[in-house]
Short mmCIF file of C-alpha atoms in Angstrom, two decimals:
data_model
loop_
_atom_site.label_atom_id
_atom_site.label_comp_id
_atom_site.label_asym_id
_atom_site.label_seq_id
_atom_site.Cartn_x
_atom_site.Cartn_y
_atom_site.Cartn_z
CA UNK P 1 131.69 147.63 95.81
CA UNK P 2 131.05 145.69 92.61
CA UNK P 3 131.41 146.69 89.57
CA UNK P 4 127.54 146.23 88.44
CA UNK P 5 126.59 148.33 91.84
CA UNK P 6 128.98 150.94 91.00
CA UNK P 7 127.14 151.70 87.90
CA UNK P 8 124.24 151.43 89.20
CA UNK P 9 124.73 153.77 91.28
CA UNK P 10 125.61 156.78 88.91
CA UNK P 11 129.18 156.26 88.46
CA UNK P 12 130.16 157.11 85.11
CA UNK P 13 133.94 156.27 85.34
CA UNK P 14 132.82 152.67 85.72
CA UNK P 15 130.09 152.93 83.32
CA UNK P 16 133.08 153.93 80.77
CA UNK P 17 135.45 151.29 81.40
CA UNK P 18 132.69 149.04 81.71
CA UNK P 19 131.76 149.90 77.78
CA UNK P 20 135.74 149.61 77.08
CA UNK P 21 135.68 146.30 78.52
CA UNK P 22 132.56 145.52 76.19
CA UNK P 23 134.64 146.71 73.10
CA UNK P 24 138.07 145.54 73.23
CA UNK P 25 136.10 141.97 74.15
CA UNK P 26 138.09 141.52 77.28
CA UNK P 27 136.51 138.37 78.98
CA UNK P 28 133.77 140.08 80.79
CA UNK P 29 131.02 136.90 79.67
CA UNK P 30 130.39 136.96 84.01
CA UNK P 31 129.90 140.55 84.54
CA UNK P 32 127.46 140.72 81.58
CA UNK P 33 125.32 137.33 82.48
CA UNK P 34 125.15 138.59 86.09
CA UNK P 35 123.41 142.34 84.41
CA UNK P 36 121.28 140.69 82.46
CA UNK P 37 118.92 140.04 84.83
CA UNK P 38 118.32 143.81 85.21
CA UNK P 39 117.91 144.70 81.69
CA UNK P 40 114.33 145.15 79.41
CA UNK P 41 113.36 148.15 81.17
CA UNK P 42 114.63 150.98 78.57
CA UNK P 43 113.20 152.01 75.69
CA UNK P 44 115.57 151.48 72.79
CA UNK P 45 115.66 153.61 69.57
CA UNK P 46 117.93 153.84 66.70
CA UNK P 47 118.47 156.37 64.41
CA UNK P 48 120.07 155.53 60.94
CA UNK P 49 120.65 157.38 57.87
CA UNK P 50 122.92 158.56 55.14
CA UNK P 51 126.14 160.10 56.44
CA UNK P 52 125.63 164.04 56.49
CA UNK P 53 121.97 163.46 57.09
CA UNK P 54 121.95 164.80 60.49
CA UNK P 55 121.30 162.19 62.44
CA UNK P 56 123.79 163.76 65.48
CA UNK P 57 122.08 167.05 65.30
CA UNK P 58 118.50 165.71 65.49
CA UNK P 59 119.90 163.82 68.64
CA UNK P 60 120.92 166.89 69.72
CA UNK P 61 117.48 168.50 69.61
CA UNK P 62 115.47 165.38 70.56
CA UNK P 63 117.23 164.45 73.65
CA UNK P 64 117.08 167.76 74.70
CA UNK P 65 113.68 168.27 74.04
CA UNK P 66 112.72 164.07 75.86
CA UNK P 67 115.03 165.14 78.49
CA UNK P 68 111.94 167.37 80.02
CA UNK P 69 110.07 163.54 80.85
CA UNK P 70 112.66 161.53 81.26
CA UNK P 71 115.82 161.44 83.99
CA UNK P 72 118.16 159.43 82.22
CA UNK P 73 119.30 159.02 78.62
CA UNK P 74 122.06 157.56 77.37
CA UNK P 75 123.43 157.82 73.58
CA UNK P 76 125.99 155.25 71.51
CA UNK P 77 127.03 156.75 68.49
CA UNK P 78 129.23 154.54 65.95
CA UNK P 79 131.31 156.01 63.56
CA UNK P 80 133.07 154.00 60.87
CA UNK P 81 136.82 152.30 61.44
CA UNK P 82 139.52 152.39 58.90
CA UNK P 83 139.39 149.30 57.43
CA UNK P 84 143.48 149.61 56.85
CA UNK P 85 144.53 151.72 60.11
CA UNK P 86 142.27 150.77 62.80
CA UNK P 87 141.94 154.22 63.19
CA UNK P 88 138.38 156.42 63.19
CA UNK P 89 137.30 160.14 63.55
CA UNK P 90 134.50 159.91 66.09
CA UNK P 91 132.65 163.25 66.11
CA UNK P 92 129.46 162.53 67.24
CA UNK P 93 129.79 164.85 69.91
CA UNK P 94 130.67 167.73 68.31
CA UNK P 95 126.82 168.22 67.00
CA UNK P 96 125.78 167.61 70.54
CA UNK P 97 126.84 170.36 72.57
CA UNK P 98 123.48 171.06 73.80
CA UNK P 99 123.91 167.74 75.55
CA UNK P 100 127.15 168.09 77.20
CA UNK P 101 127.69 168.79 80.71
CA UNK P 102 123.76 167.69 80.92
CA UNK P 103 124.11 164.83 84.25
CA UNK P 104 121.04 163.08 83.11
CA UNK P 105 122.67 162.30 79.53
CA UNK P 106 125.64 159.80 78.42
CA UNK P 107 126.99 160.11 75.38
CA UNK P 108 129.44 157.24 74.47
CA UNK P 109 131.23 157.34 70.95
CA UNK P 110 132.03 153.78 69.06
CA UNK P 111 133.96 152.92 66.30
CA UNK P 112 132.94 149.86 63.88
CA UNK P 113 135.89 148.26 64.24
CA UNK P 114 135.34 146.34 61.37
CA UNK P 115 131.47 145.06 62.17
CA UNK P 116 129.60 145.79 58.88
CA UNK P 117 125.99 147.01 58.82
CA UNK P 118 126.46 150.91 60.37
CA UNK P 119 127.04 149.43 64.05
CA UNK P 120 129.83 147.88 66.54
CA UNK P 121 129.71 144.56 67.43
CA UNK P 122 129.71 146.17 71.05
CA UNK P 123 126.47 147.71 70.56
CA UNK P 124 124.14 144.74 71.85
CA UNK P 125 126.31 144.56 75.21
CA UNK P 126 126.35 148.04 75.78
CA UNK P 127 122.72 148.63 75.09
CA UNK P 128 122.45 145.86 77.84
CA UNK P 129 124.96 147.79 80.36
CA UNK P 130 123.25 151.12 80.38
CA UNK P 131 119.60 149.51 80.79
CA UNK P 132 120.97 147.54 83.76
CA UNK P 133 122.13 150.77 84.60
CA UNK P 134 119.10 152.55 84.68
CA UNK P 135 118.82 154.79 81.56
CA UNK P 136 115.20 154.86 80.18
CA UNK P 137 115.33 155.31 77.36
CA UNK P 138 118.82 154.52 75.15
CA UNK P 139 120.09 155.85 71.61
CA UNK P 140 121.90 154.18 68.88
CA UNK P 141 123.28 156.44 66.68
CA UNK P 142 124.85 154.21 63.38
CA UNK P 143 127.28 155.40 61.42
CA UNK P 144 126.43 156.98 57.77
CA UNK P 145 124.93 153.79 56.40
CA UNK P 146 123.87 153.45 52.62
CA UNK P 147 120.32 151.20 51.41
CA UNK P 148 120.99 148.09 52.95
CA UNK P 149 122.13 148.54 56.81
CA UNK P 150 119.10 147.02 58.54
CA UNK P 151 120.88 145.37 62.24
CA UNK P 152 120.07 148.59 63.51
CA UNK P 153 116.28 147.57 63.80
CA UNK P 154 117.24 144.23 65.83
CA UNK P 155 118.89 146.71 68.63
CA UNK P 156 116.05 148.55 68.62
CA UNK P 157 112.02 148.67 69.37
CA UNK P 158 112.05 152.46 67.67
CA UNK P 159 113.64 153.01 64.60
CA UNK P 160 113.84 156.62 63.17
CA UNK P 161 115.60 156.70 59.51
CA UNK P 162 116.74 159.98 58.75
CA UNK P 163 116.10 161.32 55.01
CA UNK P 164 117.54 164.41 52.87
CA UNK P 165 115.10 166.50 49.96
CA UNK P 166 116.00 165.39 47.01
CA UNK P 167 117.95 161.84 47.56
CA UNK P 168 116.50 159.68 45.01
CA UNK P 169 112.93 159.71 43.10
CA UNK P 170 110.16 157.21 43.51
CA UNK P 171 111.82 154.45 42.50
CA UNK P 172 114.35 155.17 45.25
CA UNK P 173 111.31 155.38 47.47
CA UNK P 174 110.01 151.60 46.92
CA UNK P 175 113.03 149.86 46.76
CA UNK P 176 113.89 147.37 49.40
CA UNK P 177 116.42 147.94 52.63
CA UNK P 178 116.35 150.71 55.34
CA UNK P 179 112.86 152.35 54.50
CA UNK P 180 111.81 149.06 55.56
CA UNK P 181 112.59 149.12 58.94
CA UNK P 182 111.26 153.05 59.43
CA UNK P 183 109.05 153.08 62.49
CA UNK P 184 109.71 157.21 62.00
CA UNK P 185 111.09 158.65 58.75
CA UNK P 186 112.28 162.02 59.05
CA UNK P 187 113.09 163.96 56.16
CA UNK P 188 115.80 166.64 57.63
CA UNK P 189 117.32 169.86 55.96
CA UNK P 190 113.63 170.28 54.68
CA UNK P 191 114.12 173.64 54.37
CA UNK P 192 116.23 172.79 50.89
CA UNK P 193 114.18 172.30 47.80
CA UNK P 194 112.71 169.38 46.52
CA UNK P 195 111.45 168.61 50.55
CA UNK P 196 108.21 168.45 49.06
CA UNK P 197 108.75 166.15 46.06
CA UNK P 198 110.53 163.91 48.65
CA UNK P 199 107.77 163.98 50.82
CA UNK P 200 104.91 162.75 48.42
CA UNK P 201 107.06 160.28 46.63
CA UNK P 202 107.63 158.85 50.33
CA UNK P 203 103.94 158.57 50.98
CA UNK P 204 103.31 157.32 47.88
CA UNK P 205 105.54 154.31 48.93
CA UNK P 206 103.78 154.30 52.61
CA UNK P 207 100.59 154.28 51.08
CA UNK P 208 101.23 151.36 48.48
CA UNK P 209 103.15 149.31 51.83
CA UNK P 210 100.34 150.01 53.92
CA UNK P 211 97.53 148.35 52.13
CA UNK P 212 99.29 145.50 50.98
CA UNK P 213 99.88 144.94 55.03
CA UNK P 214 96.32 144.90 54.91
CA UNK P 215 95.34 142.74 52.78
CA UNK P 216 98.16 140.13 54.23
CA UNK P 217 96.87 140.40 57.87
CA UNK P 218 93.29 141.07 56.99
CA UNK P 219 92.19 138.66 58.90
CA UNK P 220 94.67 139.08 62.11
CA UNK P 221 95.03 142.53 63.22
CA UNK P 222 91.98 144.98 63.35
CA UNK P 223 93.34 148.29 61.41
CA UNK P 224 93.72 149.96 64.96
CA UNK P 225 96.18 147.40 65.69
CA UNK P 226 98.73 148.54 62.84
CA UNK P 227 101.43 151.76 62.82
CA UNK P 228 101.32 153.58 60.13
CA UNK P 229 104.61 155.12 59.59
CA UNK P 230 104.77 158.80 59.65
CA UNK P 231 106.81 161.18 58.04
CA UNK P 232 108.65 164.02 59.98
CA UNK P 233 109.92 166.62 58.22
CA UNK P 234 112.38 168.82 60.12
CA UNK P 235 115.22 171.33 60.43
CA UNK P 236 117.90 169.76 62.75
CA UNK P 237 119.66 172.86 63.19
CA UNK P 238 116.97 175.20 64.37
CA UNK P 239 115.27 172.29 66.19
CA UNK P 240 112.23 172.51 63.60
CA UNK P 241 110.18 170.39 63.18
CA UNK P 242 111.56 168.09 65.96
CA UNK P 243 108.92 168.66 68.85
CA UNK P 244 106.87 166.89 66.27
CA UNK P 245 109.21 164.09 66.37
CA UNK P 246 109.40 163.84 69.92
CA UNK P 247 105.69 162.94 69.86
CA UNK P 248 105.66 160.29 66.99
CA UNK P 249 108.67 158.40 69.33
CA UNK P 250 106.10 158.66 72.76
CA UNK P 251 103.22 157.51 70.58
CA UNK P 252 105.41 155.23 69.05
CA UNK P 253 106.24 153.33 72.50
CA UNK P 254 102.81 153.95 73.31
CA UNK P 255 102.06 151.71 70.18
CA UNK P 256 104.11 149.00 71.41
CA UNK P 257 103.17 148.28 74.51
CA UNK P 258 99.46 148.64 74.04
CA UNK P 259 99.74 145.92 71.32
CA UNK P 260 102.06 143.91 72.67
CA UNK P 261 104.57 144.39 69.88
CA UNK P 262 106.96 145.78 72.74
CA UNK P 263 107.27 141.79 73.67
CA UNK P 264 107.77 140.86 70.26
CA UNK P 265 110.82 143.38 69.39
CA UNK P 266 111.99 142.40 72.36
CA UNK P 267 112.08 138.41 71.48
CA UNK P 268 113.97 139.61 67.85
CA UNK P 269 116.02 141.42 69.87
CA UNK P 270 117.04 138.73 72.05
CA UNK P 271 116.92 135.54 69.55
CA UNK P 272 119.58 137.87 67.09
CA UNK P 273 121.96 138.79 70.48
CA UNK P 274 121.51 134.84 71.13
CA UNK P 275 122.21 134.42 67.39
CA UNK P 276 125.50 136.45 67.22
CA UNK P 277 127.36 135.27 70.14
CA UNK P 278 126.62 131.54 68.59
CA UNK P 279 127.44 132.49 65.48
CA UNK P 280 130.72 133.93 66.93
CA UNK P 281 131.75 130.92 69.28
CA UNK P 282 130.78 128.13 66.26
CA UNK P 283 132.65 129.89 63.49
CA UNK P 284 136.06 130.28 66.16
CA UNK P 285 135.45 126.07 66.34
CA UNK P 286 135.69 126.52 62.64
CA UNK P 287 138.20 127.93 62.39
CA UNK P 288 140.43 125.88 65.34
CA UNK P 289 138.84 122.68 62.86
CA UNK P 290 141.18 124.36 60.01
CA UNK P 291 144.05 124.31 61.82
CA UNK P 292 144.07 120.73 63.08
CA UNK P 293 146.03 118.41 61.56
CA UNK P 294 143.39 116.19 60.16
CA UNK P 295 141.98 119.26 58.09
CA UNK P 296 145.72 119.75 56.83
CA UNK P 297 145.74 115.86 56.08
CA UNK P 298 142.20 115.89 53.83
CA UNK P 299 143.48 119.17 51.76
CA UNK P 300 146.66 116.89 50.79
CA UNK P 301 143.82 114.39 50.04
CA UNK P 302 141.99 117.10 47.99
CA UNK P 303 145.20 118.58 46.46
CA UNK P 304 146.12 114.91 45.31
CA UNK P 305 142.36 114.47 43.79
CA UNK P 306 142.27 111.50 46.36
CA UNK P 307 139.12 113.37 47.85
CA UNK P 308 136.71 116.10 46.78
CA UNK P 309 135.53 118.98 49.01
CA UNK P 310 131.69 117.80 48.41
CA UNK P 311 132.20 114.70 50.54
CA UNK P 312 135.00 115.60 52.90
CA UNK P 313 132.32 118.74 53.84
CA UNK P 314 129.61 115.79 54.04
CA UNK P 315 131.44 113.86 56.16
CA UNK P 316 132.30 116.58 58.06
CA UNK P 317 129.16 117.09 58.91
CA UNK P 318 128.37 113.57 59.75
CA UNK P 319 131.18 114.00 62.42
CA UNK P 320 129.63 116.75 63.89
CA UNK P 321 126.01 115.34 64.31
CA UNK P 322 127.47 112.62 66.22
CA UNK P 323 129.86 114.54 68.45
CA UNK O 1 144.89 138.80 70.31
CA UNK O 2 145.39 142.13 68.28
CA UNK O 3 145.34 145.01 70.81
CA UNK O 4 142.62 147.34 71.19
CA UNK O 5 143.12 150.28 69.54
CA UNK O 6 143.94 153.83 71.75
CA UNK O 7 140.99 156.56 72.63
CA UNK O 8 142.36 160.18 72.45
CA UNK O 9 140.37 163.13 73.09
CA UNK O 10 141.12 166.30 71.24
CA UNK O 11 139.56 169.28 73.13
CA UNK O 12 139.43 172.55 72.28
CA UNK O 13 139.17 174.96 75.33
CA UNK O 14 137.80 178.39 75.68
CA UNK O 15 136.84 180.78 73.47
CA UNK O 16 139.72 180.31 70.75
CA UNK O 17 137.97 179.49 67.22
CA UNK O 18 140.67 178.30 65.45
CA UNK O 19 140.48 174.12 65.06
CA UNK O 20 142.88 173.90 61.72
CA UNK O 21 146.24 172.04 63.91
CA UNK O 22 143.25 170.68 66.04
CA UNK O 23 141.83 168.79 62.89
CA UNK O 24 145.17 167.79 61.35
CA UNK O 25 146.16 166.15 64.56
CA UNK O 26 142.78 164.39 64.22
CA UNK O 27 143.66 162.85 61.46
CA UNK O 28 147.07 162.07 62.03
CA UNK O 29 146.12 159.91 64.93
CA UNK O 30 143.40 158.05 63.08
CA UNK O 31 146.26 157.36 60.36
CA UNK O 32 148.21 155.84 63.25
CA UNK O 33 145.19 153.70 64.10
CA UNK O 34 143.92 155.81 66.81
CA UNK O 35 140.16 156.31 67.81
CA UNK O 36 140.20 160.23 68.35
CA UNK O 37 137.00 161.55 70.11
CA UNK O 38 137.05 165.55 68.61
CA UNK O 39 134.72 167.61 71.38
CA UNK O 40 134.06 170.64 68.90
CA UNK O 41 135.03 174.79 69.13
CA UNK O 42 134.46 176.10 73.07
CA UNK O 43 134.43 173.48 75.48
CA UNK O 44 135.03 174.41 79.19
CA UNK O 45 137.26 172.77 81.65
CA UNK O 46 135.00 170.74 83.13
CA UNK O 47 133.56 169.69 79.66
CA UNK O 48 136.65 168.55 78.57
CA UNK O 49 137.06 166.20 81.51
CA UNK O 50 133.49 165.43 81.95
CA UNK O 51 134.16 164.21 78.17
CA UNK O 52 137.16 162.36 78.92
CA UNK O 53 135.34 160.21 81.48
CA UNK O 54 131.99 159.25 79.41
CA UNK O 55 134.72 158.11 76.67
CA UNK O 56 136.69 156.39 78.84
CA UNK O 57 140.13 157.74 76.65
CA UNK O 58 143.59 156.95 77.01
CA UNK O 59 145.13 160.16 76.81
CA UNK O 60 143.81 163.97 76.32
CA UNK O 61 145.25 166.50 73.56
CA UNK O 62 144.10 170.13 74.43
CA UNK O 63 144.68 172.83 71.48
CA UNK O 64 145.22 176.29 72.34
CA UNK O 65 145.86 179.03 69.76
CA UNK O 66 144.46 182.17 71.87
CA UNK O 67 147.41 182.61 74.62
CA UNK O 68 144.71 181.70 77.55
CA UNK O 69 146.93 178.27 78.05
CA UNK O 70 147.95 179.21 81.46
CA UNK O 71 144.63 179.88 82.90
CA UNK O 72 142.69 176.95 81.04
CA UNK O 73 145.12 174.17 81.01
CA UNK O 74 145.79 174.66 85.11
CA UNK O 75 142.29 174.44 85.55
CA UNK O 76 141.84 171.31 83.42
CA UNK O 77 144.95 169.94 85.53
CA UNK O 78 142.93 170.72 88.69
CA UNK O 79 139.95 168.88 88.15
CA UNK O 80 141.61 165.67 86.77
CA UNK O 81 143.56 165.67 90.27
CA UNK O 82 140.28 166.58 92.06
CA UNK O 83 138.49 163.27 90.18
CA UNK O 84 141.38 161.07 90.56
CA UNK O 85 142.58 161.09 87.00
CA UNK O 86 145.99 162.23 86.86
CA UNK O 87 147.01 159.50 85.35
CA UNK O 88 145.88 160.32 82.05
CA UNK O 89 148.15 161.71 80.56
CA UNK O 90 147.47 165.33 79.12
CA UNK O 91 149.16 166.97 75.85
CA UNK O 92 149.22 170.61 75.05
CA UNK O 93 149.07 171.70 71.85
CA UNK O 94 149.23 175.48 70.00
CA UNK O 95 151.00 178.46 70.40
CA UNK O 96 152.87 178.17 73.83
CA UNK O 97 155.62 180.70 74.80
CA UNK O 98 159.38 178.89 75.61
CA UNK O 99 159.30 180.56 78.94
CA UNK O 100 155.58 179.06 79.76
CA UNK O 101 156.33 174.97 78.64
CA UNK O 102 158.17 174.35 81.53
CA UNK O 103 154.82 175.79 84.09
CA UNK O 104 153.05 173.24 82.45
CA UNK O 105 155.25 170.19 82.35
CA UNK O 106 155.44 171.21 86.29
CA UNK O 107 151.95 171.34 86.21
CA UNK O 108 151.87 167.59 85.26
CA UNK O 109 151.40 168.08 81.31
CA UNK O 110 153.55 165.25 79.26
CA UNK O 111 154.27 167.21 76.02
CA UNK O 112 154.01 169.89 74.68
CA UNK O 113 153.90 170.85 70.79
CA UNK O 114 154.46 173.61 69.21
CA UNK O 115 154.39 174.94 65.39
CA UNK O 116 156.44 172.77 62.67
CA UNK O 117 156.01 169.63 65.65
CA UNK O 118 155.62 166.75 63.11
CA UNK O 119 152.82 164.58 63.29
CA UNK O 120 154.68 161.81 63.54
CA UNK O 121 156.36 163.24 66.62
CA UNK O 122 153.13 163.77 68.08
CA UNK O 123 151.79 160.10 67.40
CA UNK O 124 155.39 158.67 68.89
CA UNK O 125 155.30 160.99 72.16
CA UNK O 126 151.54 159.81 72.89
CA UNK O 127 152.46 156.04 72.09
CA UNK O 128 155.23 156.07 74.75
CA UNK O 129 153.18 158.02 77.39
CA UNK O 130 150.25 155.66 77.02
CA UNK O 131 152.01 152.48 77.29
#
């Protein structure tokens, strides 16, 4: 049997080595082209936050809870790489015991392995694999990730940002970076103080974000036509709190395909995977073009003052537009 | 290219609550460059292999403080044989009795480490079982 009708057909060894494949970047560029014509059927969500936010234990709860509609879920969650031994702690699954030994869930665990931005370079590929595979709707978990992190919203059509009470005032609240890719914000542990304050300085933000998306699409989208970001507040732990959020993620998908927005996270999604494995392939030319013997020959040139690295990058260039 | 680096799962079987060695071990194999995939307190036999297939790991480090090695390692043992994975290779590590280390090397087990074990033992007995 081949591989991709192995895992289609439940086999979870395969699926595995599959996703090891994926990672250590064996060359697997004919197994993945020939899946790809099976994916774009799952529903893909990410869930991003501070580390110690909870973002494993609300997975915990919420697949659970989702796991009453749906008959397959699958879960990736990264945690961070060394960036001097190689090495990582991956205990993801440790907060998701409710999960384990559940049939209808898969819970993979990634390292970074050096990718920046909270996720593995393996992510895209894997998110790929398991909706080939069937799984309907798929999780990406990203490691502890601080303001700025925002690749997790290109993997995903849902993204759920995970707060704590008390993390930062208003300014906090309207600055740039992950807030601004919150389909969902949930602010967890709100059974700690200052859940409250959190909550209106959030809202506050929403409120100011909301009408100036008004005012710039006035005259495209009717007002029915736009999501307007809610705020969860919940306690992981006891489950609080996320039934809620298990309704904000239906209506959420609900939202996306009745507007068509569905197609256009999906186009992102695809034009950034497209984007990467360019980006990857052009900048290993680059650096092969370093090592050849006429890029040793112009830094002698450059060295010597012969040439500057203004013109040898222009002609460069010049080479390449006619090669 | 650099090889990939190893996938080691650290369980922690039955009802034994006592993850200390279990954590330290963690860490030692993430300072040798090790991804270590820690299960948590309680997990039952078939957890731990169930675990050991989603992961896809190398190798499988079970710590047992409570005495109840010879009942849950065996059964651990049986079910990789049942799934066709005996060729992971399995580590035992806690309080094990002389007498009982041999049962479990016979059992198929490829180390087994008791207190005062350095980590660096640990790491080098893993490395040469794995490759």
């Amino acid at each position: 049997m081949s591989l991709f009708r192995e895992i289609i057909s439940g086999n979870r060894q395969s699926l595995a080595q599959c996703l090891t494949s994926i990672e250590n970047e064996d060359d697997n560029y004919h197994f993945l082209s020939e899946i790809y014509g099976h994916t774009g059927n799952a529903h893909l969500i990410g869930i991003t936050g501070s580390p110690g936010s909870g973002k494993s234990t609300i997975l915990n709860s919420l697949v659970k809870l989702m796991r009453k509609n749906d008959d397959n879920m699958g879960i990736l969650a990264i945690d961070p790489s060394s960036q001097f031994t190689k090495g990582a702690v991956l205990g993801d699954r440790i907060r998701m015991q409710d999960l384990l030994g559940d049939k209808g869930v898969y819970i993979r665990s990634m390292a970074t392995r050096g990718a920046l931005g909270g996720l593995s370079n393996a992510v895209a590929g894997s998110i790929d694999v398991l909706d080939a595979a069937g799984f309907d709707r798929i999780f990406v978990e990203t490691s502890g990730v601080g303001q700025a992190e925002i690749d997790i919203a290109a993997n995903s059509y849902t993204t759920i940002v995970v707060l704590l009470p008390g993390a930062g005032d208003s300014i906090q609240a309207s600055k740039a970076g992950v807030l601004e890719i919150a389909d969902i914000i949930v602010i967890n542990k709100s059974d700690y103080s200052h859940a409250s304050l959190t909550k209106s300085h959030l809202l506050e933000m929403l409120d100011i974000a909301s009408h100036s998306h008004n005012i710039d699409n006035n005259s495209i989208n009717s007002s029915k036509n736009i999501w307007s970001v809610p705020i969860v507040s919940t306690v992981a732990t006891s489950g609080e709190g996320v039934d809620e959020l298990a309704d904000n993620v239906y209506s959420h998908y609900k939202y996306l395909c009745d507007t068509g927005e569905l197609e256009v996270r999906r186009r992102n999604r695809i034009r950034y995977i497209y984007r990467l494995l360019l980006q990857k392939q052009l900048y290993t030319r680059l650096e092969n073009i370093l090592l050849e013997e006429r890029s040793i020959q112009q830094l002698e040139l450059l060295m010597q003052g012969k040439n500057d690295p203004y013109t040898a990058v222009e002609h460069l260039m010049k080479w390449f537009d006619t090669h | 290219m650099m090889s990939s680096p190893l996938r080691i799962l650290v369980a922690k079987p039955g009802l034994d609550g006592h993850d200390r060695g279990a954590k330290v071990v963690v860490r030692a194999l993430r300072e040798a460059g090790m991804e270590v995939i820690y299960t948590g307190l309680r997990q039952s036999p078939s957890m731990i292999v169930e675990a050991a297939i989603e992961e896809d790991v190398n190798a499988i480090g079970i710590s047992i403080l409570s005495g109840a090695h010879q009942i849950l390692v065996p059964k651990v043992m049986e079910i990789l044989f049942e799934k066709d994975l005996g060729n992971i290779p399995v580590f035992v590590g806690g309080i094990v009795p002389e007498n009982d280390v041999e049962e479990l090397i016979d059992l198929g087990v490829v180390g087994v480490f008791g207190p005062g074990t350095s980590t660096s033992e640990i790491v080098r007995v893993i490395r040469d079982a794995i490759s």
